[in-house]
mmCIF file of C-alpha atoms and ligand atoms in Angstrom:
data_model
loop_
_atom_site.group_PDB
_atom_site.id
_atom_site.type_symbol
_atom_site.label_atom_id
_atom_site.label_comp_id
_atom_site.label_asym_id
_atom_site.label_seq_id
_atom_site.Cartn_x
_atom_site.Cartn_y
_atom_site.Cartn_z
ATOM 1 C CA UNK N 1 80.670 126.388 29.469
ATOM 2 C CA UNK N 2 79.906 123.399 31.447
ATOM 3 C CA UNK N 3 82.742 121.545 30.641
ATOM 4 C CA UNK N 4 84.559 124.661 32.188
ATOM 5 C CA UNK N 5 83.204 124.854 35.275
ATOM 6 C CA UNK N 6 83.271 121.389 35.705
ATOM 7 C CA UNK N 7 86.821 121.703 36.185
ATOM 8 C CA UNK N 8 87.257 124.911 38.339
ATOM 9 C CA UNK N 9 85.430 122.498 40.581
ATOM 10 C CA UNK N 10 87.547 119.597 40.304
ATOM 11 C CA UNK N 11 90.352 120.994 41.354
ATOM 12 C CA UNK N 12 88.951 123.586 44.354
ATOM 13 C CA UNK N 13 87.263 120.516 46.032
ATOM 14 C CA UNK N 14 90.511 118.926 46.158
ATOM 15 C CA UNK N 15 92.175 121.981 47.431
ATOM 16 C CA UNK N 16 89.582 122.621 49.955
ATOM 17 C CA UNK N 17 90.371 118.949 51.662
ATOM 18 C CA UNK N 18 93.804 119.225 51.415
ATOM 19 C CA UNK N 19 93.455 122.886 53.390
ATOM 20 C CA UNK N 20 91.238 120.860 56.011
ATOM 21 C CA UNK N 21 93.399 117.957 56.470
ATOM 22 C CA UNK N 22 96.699 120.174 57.033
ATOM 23 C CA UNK N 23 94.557 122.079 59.386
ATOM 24 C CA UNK N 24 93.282 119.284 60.936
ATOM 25 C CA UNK N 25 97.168 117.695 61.498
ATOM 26 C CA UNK N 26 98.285 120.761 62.598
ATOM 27 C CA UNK N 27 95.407 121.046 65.292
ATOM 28 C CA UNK N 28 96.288 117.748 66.529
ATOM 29 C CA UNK N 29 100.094 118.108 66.842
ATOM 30 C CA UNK N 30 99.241 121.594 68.710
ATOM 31 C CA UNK N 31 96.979 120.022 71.114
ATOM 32 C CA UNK N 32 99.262 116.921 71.866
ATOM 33 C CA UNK N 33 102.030 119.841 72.431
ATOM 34 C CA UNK N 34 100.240 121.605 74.634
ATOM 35 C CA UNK N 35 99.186 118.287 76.351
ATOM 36 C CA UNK N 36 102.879 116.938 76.373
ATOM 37 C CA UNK N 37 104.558 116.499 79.646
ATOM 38 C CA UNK N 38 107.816 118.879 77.491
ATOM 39 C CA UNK N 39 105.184 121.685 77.182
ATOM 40 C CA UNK N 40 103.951 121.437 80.559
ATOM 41 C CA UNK N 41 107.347 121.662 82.307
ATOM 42 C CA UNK N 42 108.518 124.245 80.438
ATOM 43 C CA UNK N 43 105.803 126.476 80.645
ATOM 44 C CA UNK N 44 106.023 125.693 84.617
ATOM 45 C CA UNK N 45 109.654 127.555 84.252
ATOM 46 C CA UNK N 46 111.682 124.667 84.145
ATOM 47 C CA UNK N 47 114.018 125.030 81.453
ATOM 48 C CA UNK N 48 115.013 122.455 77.971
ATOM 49 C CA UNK N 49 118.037 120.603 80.385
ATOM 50 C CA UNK N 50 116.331 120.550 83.520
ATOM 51 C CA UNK N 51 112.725 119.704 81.605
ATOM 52 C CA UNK N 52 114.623 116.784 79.952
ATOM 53 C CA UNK N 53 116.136 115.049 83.190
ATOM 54 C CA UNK N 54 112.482 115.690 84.319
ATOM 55 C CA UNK N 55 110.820 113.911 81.140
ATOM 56 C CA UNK N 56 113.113 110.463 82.619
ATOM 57 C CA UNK N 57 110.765 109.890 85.609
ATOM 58 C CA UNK N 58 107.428 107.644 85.565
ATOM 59 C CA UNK N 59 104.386 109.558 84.262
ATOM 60 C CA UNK N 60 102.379 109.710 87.488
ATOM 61 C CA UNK N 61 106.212 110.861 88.679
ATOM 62 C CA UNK N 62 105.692 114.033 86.207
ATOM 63 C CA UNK N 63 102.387 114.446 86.900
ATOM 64 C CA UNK N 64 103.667 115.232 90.834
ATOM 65 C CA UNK N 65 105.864 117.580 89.629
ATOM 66 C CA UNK N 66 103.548 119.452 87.804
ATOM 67 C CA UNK N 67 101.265 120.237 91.101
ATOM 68 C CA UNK N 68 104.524 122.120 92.622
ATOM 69 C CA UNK N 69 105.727 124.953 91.897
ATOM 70 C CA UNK N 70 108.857 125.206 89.842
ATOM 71 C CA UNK N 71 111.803 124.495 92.238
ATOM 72 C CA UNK N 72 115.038 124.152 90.876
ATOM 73 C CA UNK N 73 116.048 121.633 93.408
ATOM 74 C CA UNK N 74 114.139 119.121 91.753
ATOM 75 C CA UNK N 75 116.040 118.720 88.461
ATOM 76 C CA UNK N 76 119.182 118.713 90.381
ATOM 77 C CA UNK N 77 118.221 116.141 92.756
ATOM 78 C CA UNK N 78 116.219 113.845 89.993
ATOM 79 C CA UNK N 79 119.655 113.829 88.343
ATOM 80 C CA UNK N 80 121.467 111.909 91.123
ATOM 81 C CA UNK N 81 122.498 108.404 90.657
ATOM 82 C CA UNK N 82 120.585 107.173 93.799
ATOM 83 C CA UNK N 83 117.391 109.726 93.505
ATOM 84 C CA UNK N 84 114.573 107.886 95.079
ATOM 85 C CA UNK N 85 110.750 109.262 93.755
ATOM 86 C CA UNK N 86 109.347 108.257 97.272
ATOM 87 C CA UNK N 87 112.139 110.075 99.126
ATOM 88 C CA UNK N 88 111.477 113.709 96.735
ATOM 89 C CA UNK N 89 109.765 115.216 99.726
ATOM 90 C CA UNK N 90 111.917 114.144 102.705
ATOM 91 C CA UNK N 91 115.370 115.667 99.996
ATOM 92 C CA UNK N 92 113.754 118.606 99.369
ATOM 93 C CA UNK N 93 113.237 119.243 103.712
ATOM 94 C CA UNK N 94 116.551 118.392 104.204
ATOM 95 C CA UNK N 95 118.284 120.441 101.967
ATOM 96 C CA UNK N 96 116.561 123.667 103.870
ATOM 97 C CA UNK N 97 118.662 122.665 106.110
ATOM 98 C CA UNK N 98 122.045 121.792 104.885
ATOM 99 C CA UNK N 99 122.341 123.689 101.406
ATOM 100 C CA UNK N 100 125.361 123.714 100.854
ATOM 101 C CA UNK N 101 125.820 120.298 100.673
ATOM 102 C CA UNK N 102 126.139 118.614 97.827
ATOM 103 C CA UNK N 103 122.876 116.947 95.912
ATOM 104 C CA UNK N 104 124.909 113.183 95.885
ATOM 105 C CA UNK N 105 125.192 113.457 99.679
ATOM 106 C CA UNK N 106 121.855 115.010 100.499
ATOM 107 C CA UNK N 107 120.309 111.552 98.283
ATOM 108 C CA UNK N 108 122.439 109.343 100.129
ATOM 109 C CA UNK N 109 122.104 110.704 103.423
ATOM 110 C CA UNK N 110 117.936 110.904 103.245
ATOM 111 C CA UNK N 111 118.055 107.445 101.667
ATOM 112 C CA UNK N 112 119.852 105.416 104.689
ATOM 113 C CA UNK N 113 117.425 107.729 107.313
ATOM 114 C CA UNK N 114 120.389 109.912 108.299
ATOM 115 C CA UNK N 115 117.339 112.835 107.976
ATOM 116 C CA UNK N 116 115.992 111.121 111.299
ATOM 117 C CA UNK N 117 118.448 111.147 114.349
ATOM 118 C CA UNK N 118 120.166 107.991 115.421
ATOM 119 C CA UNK N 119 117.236 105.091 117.178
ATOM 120 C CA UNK N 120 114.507 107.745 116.073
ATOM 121 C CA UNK N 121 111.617 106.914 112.868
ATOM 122 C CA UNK N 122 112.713 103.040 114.078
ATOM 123 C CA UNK N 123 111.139 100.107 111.869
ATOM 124 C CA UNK N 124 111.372 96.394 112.478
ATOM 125 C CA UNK N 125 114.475 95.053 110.187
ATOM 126 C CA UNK N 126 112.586 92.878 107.368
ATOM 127 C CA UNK N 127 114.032 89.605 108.245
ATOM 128 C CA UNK N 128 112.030 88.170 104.807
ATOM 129 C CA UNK N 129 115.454 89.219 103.547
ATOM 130 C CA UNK N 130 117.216 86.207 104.258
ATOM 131 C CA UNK N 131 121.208 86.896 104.028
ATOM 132 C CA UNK N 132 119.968 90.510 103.300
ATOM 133 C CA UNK N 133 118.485 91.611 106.290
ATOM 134 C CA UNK N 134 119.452 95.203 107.290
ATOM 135 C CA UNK N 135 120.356 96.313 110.626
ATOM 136 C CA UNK N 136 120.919 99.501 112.012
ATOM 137 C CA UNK N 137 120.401 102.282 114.214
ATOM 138 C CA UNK N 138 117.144 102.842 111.994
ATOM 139 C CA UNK N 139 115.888 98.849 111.471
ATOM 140 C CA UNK N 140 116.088 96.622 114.902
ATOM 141 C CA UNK N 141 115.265 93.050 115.364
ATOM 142 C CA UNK N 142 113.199 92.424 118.334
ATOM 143 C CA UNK N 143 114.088 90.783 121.770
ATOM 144 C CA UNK N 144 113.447 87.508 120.707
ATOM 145 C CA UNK N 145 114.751 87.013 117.298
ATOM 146 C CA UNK N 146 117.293 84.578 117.315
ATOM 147 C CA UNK N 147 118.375 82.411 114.092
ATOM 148 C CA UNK N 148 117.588 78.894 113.912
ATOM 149 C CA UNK N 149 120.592 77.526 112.087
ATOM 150 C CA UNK N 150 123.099 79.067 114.373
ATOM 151 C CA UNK N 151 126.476 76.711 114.283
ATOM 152 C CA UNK N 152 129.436 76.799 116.902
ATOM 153 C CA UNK N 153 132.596 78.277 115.473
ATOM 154 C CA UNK N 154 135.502 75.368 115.717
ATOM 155 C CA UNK N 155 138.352 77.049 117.985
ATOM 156 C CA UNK N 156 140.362 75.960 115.055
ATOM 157 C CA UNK N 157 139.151 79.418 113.452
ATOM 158 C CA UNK N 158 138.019 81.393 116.596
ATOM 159 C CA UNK N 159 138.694 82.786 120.006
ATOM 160 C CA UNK N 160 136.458 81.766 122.787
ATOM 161 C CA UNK N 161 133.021 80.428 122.221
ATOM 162 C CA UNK N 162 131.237 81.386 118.930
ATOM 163 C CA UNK N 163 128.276 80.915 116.808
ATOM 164 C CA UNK N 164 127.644 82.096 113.449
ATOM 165 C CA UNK N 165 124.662 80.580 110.874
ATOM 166 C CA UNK N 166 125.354 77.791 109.201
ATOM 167 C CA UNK N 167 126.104 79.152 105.595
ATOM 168 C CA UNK N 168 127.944 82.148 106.598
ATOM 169 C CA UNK N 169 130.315 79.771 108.644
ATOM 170 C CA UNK N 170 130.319 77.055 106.023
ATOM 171 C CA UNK N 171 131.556 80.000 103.632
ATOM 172 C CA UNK N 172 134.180 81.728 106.468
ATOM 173 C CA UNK N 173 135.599 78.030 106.564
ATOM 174 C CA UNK N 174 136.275 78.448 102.519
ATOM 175 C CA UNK N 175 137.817 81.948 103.275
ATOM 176 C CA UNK N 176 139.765 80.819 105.808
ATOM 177 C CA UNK N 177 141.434 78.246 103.939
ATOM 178 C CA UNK N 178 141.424 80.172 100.923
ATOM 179 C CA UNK N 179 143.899 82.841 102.938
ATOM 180 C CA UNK N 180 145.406 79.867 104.720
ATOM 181 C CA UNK N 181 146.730 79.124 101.413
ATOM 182 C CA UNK N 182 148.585 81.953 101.641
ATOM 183 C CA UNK N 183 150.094 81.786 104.685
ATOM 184 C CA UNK N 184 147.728 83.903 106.211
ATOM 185 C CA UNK N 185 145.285 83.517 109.097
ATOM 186 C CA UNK N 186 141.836 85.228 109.773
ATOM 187 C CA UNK N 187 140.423 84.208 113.276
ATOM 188 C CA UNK N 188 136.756 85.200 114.465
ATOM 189 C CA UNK N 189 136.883 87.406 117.031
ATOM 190 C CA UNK N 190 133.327 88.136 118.272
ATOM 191 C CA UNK N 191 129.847 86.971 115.826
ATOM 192 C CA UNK N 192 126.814 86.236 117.535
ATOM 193 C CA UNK N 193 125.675 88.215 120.379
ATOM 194 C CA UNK N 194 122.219 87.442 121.909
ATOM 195 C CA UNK N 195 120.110 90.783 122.489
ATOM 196 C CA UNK N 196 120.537 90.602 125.698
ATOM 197 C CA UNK N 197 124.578 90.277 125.758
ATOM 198 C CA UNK N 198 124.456 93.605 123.634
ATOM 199 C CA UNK N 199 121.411 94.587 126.196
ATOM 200 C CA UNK N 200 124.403 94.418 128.991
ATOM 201 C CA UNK N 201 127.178 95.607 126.960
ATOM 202 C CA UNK N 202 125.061 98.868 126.699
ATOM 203 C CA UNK N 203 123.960 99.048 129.898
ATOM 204 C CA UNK N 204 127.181 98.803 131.396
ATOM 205 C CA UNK N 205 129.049 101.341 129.229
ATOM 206 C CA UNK N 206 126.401 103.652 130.131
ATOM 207 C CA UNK N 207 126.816 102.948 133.924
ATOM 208 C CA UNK N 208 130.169 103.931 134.008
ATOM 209 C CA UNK N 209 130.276 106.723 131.335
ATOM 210 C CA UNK N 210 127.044 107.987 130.464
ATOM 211 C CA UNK N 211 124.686 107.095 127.408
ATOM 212 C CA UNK N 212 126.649 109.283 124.839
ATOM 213 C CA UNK N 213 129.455 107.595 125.500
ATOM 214 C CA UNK N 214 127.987 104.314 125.380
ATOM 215 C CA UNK N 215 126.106 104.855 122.365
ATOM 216 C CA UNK N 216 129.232 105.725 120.635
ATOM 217 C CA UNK N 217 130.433 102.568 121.398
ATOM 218 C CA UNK N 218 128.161 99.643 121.473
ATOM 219 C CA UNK N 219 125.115 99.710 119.416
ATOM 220 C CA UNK N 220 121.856 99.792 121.535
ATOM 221 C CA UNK N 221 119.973 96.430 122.309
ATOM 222 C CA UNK N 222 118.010 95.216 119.219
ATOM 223 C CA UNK N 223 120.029 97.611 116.491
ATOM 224 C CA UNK N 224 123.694 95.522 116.705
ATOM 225 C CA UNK N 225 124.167 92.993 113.339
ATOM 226 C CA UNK N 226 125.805 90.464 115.745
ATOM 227 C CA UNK N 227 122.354 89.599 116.485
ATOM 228 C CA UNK N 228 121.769 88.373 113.158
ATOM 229 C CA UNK N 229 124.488 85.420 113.074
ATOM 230 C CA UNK N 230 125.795 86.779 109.889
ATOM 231 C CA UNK N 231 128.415 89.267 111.487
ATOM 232 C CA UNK N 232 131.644 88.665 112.850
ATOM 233 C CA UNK N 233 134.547 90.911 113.821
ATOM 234 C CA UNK N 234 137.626 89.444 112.668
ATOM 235 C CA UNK N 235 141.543 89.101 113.348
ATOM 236 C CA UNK N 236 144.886 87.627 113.071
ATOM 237 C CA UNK N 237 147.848 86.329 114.956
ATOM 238 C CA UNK N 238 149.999 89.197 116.596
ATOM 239 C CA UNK N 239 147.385 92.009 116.390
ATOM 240 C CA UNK N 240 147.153 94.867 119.904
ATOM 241 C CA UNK N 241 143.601 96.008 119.822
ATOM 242 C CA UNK N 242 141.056 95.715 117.246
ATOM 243 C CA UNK N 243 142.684 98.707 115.286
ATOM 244 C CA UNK N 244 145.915 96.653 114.882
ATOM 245 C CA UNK N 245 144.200 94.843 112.163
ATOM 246 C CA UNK N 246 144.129 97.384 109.538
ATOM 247 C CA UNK N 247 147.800 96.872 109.665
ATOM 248 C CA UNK N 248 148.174 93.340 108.751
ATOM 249 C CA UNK N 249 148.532 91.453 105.677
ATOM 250 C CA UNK N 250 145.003 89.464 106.568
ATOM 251 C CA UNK N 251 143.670 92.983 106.758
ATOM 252 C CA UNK N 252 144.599 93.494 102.754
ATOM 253 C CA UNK N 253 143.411 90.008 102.020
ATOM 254 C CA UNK N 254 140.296 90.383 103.024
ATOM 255 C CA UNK N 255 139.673 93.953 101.666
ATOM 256 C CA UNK N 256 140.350 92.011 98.353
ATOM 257 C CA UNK N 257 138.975 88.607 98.452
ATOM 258 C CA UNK N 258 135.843 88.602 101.418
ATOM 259 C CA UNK N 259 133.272 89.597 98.998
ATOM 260 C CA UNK N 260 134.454 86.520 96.911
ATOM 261 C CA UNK N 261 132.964 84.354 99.950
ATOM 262 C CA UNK N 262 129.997 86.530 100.333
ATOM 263 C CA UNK N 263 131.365 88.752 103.377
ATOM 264 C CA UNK N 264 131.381 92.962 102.782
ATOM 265 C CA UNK N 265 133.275 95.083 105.522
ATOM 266 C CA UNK N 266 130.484 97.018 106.789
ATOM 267 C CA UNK N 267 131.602 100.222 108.216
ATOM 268 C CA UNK N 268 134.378 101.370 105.446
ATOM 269 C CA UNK N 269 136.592 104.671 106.050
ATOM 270 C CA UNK N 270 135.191 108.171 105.212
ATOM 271 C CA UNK N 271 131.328 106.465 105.304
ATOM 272 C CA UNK N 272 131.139 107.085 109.053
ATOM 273 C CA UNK N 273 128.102 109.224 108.506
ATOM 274 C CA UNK N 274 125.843 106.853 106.834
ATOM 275 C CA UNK N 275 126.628 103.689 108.216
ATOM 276 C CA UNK N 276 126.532 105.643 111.756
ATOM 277 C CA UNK N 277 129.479 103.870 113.045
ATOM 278 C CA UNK N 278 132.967 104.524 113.090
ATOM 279 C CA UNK N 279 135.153 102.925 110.890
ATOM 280 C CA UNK N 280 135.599 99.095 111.671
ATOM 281 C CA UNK N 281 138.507 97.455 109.888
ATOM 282 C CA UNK N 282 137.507 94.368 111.447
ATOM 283 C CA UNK N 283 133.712 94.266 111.404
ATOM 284 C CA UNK N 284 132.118 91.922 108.173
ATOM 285 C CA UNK N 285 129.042 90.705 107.712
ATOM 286 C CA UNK N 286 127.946 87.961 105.382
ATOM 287 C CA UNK N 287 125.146 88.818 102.998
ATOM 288 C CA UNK N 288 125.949 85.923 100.239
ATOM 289 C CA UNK N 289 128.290 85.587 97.272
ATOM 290 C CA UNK N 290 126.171 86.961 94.707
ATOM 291 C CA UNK N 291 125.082 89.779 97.381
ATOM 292 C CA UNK N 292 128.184 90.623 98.144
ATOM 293 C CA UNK N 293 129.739 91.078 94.536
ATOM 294 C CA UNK N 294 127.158 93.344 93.762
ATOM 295 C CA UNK N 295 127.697 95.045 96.563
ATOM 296 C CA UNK N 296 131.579 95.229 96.215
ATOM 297 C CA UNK N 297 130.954 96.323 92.758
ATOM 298 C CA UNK N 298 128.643 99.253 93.569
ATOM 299 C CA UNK N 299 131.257 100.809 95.564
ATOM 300 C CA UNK N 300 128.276 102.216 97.997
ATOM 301 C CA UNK N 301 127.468 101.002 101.458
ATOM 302 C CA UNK N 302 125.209 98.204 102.724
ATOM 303 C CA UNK N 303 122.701 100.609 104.395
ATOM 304 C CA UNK N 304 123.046 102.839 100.908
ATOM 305 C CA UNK N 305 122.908 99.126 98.214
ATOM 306 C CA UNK N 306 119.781 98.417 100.428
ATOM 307 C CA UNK N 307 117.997 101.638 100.085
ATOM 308 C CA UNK N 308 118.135 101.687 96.552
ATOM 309 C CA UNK N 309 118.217 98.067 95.651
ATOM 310 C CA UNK N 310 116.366 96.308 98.312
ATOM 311 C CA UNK N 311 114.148 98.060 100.488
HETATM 312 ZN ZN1 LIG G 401 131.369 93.938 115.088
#
C-alpha cells in the first residue's frame, strides 16, 4: 500500500513542475511580446511591412514613434535612402504641404533646408570642415573669413588675376596637365572672390534690376563658395559665354575625370532645386580626392552628400 502511493507521488510531483515551468516560459515569452517594440507597433495600427521598416530605427527612435499616433507617412518616409531621424518632424510638415510629391524628394528637399526659403533659418558654414566646408544660401561664412593659404593662379592656367588655396591649385595644376595630355585645355575663369567683391557684384545687379533679379544671379554676400578658395568656374579656348562650355570637349573631360583630382561640378542639371542655383556647367569646387570620389560615386549633390554624411 505504501509502496503504491509512493509512486502515484513520484510521478505527479514531476508533472506538477513540468506544468509550472511551461507555464512559467510561456508567461515570459507573453510578457516580452507584449513588451516588444513588433507588438507595440502593431497594436498602434501599423501593419507587419510598415512595423518591420519601423523595427530598423534606433530604440529611443521607436520609442518616438510610439508617442504619435499611427501615421502612415512615417513608414514611407523611414524607408527612404536618405531618411534623417532628426529631420522626422520638419518631413512630416512639409509634406502637408506638397503631397503629392514623392517621399525621395520630400527627404532630400527637407535635408538640404529647401523647407526654409532661400537666406532664411541661416547658420554659420562649419569651416572645422576643412576641404568640406558647405556653402550655401542656408550656411554663410562671415565678412571676414578669408583663407590663409590662398596661392595666385599662374596666367599659364588662368585669365586675369586669381587665387585659389594652395592644395586645390596644387591639384588643378595635376588636372590641367592631366587634360593637357590630351590635347585639351581647362583655364580658370573666376575662383576667389573676397566678400566684399561678391558684396558689390550683388549690390550692383540689384541697382540696376531689382533684388529678384540679382539674387537669381549672384549669390548674396557671405553665401557664394568663391569665398572659400576652393571654387573656380572654369573654361577653354574658343568658348562665347559661360554656357559655351558645356559644348566642348574640356567640358566632357572634366565631367569624367575632375573628381579624380578632388574637384565635383557643383550645380549639375535637373538638381536646380536643391543646390538653389541654376545649372553651372562651369562651376567646380574642390573638396579633396577621397571627398570627391565618394561624392561622384553617390550620384547625390554636395549640399545632399553633406546632409547625410557630414553635417
Ligand atoms: Zn562659380
Amino acid at each position: 500500500m505504501r509502496k503504491r502511493r509512493l509512486k502515484k507521488s513520484a510521478i505527479i510531483i514531476p508533472i506538477i513542475i513540468i506544468i509550472i515551468i511551461i507555464g512559467i516560459i510561456i508567461g515570459i515569452n507573453f510578457y516580452k511580446k507584449i513588451n516588444s517594440y513588433s507588438y507595440k507597433l502593431e497594436k498602434l495600427g501599423y501593419k507587419k511591412d510598415e512595423v518591420e521598416i519601423l523595427l530598423k530605427l534606433k530604440d529611443d527612435q521607436i520609442e518616438n514613434i510610439l508617442k504619435r499616433e499611427k501615421n502612415i507617412v512615417i513608414p514611407r518616409l523611414v524607408k527612404q535612402k536618405y531618411f534623417i531621424f532628426e529631420n522626422l518632424d520638419r518631413y512630416l510638415k512639409y509634406y502637408k504641404d506638397h503631397e503629392k510629391e514623392k517621399k525621395e524628394t520630400i527627404v532630400s528637399k527637407v535635408n538640404v533646408n529647401r523647407d526654409s526659403d532661400y537666406y532664411t533659418n541661416t547658420k554659420p558654414a562649419d569651416t572645422s570642415k576643412g576641404y568640406g566646408i558647405l556653402v550655401n544660401k542656408y550656411y554663410y561664412l562671415s565678412k571676414d573669413f578669408a583663407p590663409d593659404d590662398l596661392q595666385d593662379v599662374s596666367i599659364l592656367y588662368s585669365y586675369g588675376e586669381q587665387k585659389l588655396r594652395k592644395e586645390a591649385l596644387e591639384q588643378f595644376i595635376n588636372m590641367f596637365n592631366a587634360a593637357k595630355a590630351e590635347n585639351i585645355t581647362i583655364i580658370v575663369n573666376s575662383s576667389y572672390r573676397t566678400y566684399q567683391y561678391q558684396a558689390d557684384l550683388w549690390d550692383n545687379y540689384s541697382s540696376a534690376h531689382g533684388p529678384e533679379w540679382a539674387d537669381s544671379y549672384a549669390a548674396r554676400a557671405g553665401y557664394s563658395e568663391h569665398q572659400t578658395g576652393l571654387a573656380l568656374d572654369v573654361t577653354t579656348y574658343g568658348v562665347k559665354g559661360q554656357e559655351g562650355f558645356e559644348k566642348t570637349k574640356a567640358y566632357e573631360w572634366m565631367i569624367n575625370h575632375s573628381y579624380e583630382y578632388g574637384f565635383i561640378l557643383r550645380y549639375p542639371k535637373g538638381k536646380e532645386d536643391t543646390t538653389g542655383y541654376s545649372y553651372e556647367s562651369w562651376h567646380y569646387r574642390y573638396v579633396g580626392v577621397d571627398l570627391a570620389k565618394k561624392i561622384h560615386d553617390s550620384n547625390l549633390t554636395f549640399d545632399e552628400y553633406y546632409a547625410y554624411y557630414m553635417k
